[in-house]
CSV table of C-alpha atoms and ligand atoms in Angstrom, one decimal:
chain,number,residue,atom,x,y,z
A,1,UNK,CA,12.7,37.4,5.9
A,2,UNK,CA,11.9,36.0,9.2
A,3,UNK,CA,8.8,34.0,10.1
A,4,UNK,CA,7.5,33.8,13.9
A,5,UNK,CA,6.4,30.5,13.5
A,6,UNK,CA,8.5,27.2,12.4
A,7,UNK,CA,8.0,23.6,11.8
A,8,UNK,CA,8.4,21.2,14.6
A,9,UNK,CA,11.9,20.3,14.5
A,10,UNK,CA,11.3,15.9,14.6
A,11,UNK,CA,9.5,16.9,11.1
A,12,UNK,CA,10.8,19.8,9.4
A,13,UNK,CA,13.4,18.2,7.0
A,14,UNK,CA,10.4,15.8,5.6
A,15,UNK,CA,9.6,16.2,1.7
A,16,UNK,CA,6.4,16.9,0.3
A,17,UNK,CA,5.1,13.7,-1.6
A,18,UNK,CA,5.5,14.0,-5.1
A,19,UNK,CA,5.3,11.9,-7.8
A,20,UNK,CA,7.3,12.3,-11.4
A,21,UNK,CA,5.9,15.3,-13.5
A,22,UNK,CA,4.4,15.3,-16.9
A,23,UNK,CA,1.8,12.6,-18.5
A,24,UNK,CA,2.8,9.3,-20.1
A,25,UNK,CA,1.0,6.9,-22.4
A,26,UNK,CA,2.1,4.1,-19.9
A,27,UNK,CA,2.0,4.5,-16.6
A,28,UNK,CA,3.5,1.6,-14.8
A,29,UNK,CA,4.9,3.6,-11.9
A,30,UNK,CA,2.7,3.7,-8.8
A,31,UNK,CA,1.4,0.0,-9.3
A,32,UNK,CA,-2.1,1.4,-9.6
A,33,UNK,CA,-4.5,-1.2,-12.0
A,34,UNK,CA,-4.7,-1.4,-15.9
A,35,UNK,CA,-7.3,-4.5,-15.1
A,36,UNK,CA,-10.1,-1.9,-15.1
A,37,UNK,CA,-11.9,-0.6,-11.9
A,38,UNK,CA,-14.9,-2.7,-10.0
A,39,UNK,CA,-18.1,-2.7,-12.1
A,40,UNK,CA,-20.3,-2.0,-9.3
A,41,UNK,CA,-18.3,0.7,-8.4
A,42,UNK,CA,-18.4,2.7,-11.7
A,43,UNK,CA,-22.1,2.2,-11.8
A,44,UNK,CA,-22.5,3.7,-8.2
A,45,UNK,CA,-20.4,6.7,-9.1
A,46,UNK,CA,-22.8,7.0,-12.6
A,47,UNK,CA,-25.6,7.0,-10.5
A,48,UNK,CA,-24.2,9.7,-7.2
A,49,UNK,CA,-25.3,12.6,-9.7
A,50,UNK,CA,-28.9,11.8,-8.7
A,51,UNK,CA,-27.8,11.8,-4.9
A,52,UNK,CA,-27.5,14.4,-2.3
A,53,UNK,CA,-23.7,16.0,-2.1
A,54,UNK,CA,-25.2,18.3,0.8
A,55,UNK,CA,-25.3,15.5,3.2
A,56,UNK,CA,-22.3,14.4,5.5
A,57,UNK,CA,-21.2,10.3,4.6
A,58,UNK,CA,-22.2,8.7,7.3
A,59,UNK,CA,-19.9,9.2,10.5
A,60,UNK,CA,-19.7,5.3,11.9
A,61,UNK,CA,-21.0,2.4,11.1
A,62,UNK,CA,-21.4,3.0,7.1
A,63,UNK,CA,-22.4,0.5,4.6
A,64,UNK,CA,-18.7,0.0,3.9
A,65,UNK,CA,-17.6,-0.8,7.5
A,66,UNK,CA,-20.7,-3.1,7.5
A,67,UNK,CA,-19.4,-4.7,3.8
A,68,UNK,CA,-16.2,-5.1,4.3
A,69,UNK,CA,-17.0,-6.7,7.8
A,70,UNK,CA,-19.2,-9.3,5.4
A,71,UNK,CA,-16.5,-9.9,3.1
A,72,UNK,CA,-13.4,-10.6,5.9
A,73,UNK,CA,-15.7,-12.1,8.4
A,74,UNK,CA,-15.0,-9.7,11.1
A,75,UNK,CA,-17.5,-7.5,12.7
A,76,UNK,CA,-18.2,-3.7,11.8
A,77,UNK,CA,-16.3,-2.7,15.3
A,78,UNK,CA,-13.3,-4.6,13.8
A,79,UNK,CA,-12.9,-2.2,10.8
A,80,UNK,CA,-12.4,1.5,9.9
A,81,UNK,CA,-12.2,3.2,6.8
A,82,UNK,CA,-10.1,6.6,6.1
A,83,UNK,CA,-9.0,8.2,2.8
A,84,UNK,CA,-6.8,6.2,1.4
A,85,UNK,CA,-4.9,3.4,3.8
A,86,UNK,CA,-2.3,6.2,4.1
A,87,UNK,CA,-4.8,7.8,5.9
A,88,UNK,CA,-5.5,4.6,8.3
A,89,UNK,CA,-1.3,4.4,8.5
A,90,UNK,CA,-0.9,7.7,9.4
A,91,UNK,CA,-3.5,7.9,12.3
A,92,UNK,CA,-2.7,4.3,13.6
A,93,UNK,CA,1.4,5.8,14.3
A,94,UNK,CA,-0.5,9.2,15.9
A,95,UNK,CA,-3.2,7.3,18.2
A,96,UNK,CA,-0.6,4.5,19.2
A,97,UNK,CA,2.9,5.6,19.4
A,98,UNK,CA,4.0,7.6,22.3
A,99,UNK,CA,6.2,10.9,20.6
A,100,UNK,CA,9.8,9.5,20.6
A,101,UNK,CA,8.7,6.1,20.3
A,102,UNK,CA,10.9,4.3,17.7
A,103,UNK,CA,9.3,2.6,14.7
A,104,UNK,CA,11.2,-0.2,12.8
A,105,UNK,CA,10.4,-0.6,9.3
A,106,UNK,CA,11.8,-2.8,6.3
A,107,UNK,CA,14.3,-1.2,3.9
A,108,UNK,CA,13.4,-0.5,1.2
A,109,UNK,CA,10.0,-0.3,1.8
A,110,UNK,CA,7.0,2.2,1.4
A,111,UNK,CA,8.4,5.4,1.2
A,112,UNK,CA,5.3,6.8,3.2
A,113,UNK,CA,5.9,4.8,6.2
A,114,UNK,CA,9.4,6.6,7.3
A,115,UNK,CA,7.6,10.1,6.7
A,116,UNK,CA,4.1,9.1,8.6
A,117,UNK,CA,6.5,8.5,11.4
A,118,UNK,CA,8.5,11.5,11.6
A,119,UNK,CA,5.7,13.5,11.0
A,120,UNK,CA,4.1,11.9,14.2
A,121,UNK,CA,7.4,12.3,16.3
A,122,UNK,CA,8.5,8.7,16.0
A,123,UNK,CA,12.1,7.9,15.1
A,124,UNK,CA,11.6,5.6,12.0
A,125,UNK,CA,14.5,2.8,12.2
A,126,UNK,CA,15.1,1.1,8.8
A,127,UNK,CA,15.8,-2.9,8.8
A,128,UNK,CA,17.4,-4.3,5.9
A,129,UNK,CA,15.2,-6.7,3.8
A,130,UNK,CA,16.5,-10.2,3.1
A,131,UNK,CA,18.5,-11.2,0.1
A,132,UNK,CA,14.9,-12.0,-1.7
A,133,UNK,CA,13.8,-8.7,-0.6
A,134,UNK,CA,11.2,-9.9,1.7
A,135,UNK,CA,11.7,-8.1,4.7
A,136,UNK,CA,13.9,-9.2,8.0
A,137,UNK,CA,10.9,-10.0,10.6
A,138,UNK,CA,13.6,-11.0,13.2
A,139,UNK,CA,15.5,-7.9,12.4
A,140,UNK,CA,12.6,-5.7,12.8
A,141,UNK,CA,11.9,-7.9,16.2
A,142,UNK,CA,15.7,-7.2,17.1
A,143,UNK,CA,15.6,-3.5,17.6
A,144,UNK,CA,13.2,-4.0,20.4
A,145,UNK,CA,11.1,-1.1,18.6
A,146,UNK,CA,7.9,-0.2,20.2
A,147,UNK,CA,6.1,-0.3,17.1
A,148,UNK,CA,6.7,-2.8,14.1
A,149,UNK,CA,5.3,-1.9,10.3
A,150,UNK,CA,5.6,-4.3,8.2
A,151,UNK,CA,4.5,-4.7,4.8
A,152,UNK,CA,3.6,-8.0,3.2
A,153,UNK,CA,3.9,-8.3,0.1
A,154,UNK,CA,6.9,-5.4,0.4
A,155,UNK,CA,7.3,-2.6,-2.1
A,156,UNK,CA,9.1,-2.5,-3.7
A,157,UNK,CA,10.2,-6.2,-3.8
A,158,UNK,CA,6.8,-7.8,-3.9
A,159,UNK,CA,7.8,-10.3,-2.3
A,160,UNK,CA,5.7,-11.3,0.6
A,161,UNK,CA,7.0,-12.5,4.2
A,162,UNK,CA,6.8,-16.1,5.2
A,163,UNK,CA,3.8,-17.1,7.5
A,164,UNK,CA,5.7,-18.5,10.0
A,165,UNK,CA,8.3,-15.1,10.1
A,166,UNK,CA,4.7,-13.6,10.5
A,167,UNK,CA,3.2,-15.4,13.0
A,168,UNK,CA,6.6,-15.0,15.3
A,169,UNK,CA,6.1,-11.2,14.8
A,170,UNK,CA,2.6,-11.2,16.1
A,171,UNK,CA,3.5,-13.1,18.9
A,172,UNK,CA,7.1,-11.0,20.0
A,173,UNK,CA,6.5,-8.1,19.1
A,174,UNK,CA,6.6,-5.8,21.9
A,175,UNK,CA,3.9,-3.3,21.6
A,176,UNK,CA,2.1,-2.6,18.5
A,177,UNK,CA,2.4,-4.4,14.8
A,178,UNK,CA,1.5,-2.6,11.8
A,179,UNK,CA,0.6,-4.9,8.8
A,180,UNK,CA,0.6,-3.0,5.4
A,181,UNK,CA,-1.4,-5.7,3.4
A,182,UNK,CA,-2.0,-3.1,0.8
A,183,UNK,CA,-1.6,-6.5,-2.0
A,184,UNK,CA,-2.5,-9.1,0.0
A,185,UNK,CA,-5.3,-10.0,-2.7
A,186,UNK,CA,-2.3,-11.1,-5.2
A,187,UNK,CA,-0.9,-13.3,-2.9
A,188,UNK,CA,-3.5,-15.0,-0.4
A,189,UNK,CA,-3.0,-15.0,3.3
A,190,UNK,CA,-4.5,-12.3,4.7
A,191,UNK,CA,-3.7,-11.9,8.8
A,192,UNK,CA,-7.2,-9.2,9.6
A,193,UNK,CA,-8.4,-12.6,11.7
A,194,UNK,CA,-4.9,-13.2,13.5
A,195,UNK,CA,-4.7,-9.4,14.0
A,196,UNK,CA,-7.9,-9.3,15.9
A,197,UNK,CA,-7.3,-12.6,17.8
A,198,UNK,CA,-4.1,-11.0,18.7
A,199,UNK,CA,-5.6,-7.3,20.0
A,200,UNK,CA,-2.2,-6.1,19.3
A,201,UNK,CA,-1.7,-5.3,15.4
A,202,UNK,CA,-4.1,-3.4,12.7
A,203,UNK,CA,-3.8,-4.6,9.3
A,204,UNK,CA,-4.2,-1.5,6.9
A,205,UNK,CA,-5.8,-2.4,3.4
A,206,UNK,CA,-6.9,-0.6,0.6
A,207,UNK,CA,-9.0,-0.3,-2.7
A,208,UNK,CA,-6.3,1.2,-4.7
A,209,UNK,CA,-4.4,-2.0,-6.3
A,210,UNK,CA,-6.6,-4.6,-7.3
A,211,UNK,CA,-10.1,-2.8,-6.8
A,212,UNK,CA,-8.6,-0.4,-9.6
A,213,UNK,CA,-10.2,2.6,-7.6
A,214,UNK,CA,-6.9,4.7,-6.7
A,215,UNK,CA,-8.8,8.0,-7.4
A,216,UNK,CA,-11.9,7.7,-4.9
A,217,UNK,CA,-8.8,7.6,-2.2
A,218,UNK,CA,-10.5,4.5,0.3
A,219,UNK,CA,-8.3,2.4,2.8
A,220,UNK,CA,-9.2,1.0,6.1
A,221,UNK,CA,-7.4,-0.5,9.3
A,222,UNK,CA,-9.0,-3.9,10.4
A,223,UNK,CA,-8.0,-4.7,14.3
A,224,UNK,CA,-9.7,-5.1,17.3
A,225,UNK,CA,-12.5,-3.3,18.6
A,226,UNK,CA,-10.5,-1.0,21.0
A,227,UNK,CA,-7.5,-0.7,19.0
A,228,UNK,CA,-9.8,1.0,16.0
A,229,UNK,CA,-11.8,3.3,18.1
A,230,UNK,CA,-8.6,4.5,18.8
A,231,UNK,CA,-7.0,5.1,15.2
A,232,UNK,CA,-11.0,6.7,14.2
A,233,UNK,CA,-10.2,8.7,17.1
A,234,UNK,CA,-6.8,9.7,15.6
A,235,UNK,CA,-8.4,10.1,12.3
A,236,UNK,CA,-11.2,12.2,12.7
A,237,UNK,CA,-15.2,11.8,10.9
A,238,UNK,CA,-16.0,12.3,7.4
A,239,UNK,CA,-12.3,11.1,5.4
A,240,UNK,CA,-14.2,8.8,3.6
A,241,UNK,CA,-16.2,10.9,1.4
A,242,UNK,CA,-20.0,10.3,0.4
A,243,UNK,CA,-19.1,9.4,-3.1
A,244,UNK,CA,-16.3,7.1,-2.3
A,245,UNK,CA,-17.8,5.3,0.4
A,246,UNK,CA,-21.3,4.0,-2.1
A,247,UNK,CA,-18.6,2.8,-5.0
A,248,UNK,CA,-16.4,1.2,-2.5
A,249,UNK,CA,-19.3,-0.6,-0.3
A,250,UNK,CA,-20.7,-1.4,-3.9
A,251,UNK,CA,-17.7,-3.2,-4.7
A,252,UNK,CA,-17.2,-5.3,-1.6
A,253,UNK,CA,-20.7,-6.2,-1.7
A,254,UNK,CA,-20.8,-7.1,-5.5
A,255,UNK,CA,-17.5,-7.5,-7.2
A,256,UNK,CA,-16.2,-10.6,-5.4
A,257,UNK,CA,-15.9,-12.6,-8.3
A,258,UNK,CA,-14.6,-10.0,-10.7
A,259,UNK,CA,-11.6,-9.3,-8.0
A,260,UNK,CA,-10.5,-13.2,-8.5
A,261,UNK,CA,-10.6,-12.8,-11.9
A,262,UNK,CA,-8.2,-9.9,-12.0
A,263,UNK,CA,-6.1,-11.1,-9.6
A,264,UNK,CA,-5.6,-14.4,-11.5
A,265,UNK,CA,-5.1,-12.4,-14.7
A,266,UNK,CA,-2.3,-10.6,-12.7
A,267,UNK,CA,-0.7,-13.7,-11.5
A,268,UNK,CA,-0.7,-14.6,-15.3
A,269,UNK,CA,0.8,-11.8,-16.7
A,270,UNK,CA,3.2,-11.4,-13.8
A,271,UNK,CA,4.9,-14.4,-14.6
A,272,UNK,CA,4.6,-14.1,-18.7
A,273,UNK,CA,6.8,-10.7,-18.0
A,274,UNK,CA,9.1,-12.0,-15.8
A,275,UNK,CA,10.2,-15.0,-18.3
A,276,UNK,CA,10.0,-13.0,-21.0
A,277,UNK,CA,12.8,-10.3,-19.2
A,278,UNK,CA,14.8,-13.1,-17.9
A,279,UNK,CA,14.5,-14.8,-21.6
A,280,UNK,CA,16.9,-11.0,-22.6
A,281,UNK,CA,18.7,-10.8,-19.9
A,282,UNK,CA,17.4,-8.5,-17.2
A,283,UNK,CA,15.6,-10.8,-13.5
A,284,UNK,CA,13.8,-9.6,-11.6
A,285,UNK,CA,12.6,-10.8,-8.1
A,286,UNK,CA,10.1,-13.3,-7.2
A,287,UNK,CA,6.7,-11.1,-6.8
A,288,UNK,CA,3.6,-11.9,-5.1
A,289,UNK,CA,2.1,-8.7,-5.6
A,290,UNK,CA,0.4,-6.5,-9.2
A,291,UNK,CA,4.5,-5.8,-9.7
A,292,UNK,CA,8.0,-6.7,-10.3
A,293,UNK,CA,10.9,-5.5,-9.3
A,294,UNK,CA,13.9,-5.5,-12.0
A,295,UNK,CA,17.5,-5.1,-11.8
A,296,UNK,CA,19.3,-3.3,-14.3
A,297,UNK,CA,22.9,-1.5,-14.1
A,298,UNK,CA,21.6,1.7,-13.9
A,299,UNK,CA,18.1,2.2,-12.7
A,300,UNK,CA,17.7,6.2,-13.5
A,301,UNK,CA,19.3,5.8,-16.7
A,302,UNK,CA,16.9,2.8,-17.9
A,303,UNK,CA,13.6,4.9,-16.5
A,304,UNK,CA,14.9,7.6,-18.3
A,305,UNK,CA,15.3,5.9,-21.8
A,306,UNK,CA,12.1,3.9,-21.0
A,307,UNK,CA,10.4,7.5,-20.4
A,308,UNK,CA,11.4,8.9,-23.7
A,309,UNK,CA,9.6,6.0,-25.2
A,310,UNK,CA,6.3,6.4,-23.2
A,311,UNK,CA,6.3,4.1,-20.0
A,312,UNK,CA,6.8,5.2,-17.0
A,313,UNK,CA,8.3,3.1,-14.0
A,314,UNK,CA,10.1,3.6,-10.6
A,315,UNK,CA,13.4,4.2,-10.3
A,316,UNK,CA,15.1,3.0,-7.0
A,317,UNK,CA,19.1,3.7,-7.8
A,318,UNK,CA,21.2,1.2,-5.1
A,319,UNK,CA,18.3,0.5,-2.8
A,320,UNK,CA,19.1,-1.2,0.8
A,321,UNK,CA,20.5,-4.9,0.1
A,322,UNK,CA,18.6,-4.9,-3.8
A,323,UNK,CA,20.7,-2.7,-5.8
A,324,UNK,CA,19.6,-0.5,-8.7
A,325,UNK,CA,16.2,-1.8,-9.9
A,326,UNK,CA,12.9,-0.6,-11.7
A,327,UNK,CA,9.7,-1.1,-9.8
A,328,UNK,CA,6.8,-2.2,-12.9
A,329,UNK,CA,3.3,-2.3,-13.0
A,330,UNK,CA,2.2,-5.6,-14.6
A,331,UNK,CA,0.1,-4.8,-17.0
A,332,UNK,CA,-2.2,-6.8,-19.9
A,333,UNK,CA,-0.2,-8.5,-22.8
A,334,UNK,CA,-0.4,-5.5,-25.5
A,335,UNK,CA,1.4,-2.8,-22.6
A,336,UNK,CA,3.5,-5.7,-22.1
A,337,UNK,CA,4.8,-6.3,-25.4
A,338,UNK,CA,5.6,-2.7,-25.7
A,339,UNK,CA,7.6,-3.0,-22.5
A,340,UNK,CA,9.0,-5.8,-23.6
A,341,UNK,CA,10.3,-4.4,-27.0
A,342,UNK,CA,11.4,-1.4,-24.8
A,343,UNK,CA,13.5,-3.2,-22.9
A,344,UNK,CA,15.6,-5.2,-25.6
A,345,UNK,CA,16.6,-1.2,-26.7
A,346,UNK,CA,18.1,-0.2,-23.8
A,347,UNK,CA,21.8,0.5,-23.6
A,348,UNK,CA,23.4,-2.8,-21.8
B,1,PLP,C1,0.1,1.6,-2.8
B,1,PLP,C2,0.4,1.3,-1.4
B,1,PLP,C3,-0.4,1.7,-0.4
B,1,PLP,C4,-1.7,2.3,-0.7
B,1,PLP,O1,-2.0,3.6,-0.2
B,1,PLP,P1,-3.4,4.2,-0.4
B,1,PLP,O2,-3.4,5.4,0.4
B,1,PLP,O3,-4.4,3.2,0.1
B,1,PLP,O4,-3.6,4.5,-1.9
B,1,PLP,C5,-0.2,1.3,1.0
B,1,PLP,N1,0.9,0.6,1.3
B,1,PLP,C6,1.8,0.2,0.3
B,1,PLP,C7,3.0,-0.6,0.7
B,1,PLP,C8,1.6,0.6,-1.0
B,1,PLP,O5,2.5,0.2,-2.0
């Protein structure tokens, strides 16, 4: 049958996102936390029952615009929130790139970032990382793209970029820099003051890794004043919704010293799993992020026979410059063990 309407053609051979289907016990695919969630969070989403769900969230300057301002030591104008920072991602590429635009982007990297493009009429142009798998900031400066996204630490690596490589990118770059600092937290270093000194990058964060709060779906874009209006612009009112925006002020506010904690425990276990891989055979690369990234022969082989005994990872079979490797969740010492064990069973 014919349809009298089609999808634009810059966007019709995109995917829709999904992730692998059934339930495991151990889910250490989508580097989500097993720390637990922010404690001030879970009590604010206790308490929403008694609240009012008929009320809009509020439009601008909420409590978490306000909060997180507190916390980075930027103003409220410096800062927007949207669901998820896919959301913030996906509006900067529509407010700021012209349709036809090219973006250049790490390979591998986020597998949202080539799609957001497209789906926004920009012609995503993928940069090999670097042999460490931190990605090529003079290569991405090479292809004279109008915009830049770059991700620091990179997924699926982990492995951040060096400051200097940064700071040359926020002072070359042509037009616009997108800096995906989604776990900055794991590895220090956060540019949100250098991106609004510079008026010409957003930094997109998010409560999903190391605030443990995937579900309530909260990002945000920190830049300057004039470069957010625009992306709130592109994004439209109300993404954050009224439930998500009290747990996730909450836990800016309040949870400042619970988010060290977790993010030295993290450090901790990173490196426990990563000596105790290399100790039977399988590296992985250096990670500054809540995951590592393991080579193995045969990566959807190994997350198959890892599957069928309860733990799910990422397979990426022969990714750009890294070859076949599982992308793992760090998780606390018990999960660990059983990863562990799972690992010294796998067909070599
Ligand atoms: C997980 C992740 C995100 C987070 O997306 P949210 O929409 O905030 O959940 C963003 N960027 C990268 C590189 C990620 O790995």
């Amino acid at each position: 049958m014919t349809t009298p309407w089609r999808p634009r053609d810059d966007y019709r051979n995109l995917k829709v996102y999904r992730t692998e289907a059934g339930p495991v016990e151990i889910d250490l695919s989508d580097n989500t936390s097993l720390f637990g969630s922010a404690p001030s969070a879970l009590a604010e989403i206790a308490a929403f029952a008694h609240q009012r769900p008929a009320r809009y969230p509020s439009a601008g300057t909420g409590p978490l615009r306000e909060g997180l301002a507190d916390w980075l030591g930027v103003r409220p104008e410096n800062v927007v929130g949207g669901c998820g920072s896919n959301d913030v991602l996906d509006a900067s590429m529509r407010a700021l790139g012209e349709p036809g635009w090219r973006l250049a982007f790490p390979a591998p990297t986020f597998v949202m970032t080539p799609h957001f493009a497209a789906a926004n009429s920009l012609r995503p142009i993928g940069v090999p990382v670097l042999a460490d798998g931190a990605a090529d900031v003079d290569g991405l400066l090479a292809t004279g793209a109008e915009l830049i996204y770059l991700a620091s630490p990179n997924n699926p690596s982990g492995k951040a970029a060096s400051a200097d490589a940064i700071d040359r990118l926020l002072e070359r770059a042509p037009r616009l820099v997108i800096l995906d600092e989604a776990y900055v937290e794991f590895a220090g270093g956060s540019r949100v003051l250098d991106a609004v000194a510079s008026g010409r990058a957003v930094v997109t964060r998010t409560f999903s890794k190391v605030w443990g709060l995937a579900g309530l779906r909260v990002g945000y874009a920190v830049g300057a004043p004039a470069l957010i209006e625009e992306i709130e612009k592109a994004r439209g009112p109300y993404k954050v919704n009224a439930l998500a925006e009290r747990a996730s002020a909450a836990a800016v506010r309040h949870d400042r010293q619970w988010l060290a904690g977790v993010v030295r425990d993290v450090r901790e276990a990173r490196e426990e799993l990563r000596g105790r891989l290399a100790s039977i055979g399988y590296s992985s690369f250096g990670s500054d992020a809540n995951f590592i990234a393991v080579s193995v022969p045969d990566a959807p082989g190994a997350a198959a026979a890892l599957a069928r005994g309860g733990i799910a990872v990422r397979a990426f079979p022969n990714a750009p410059v890294l070859g076949d490797l599982l992308r793992i969740t760090v998780a606390p010492a018990p999960i660990c063990d059983r990863l562990v064990a799972a690992f010294r069973e796998l067909p070599r």
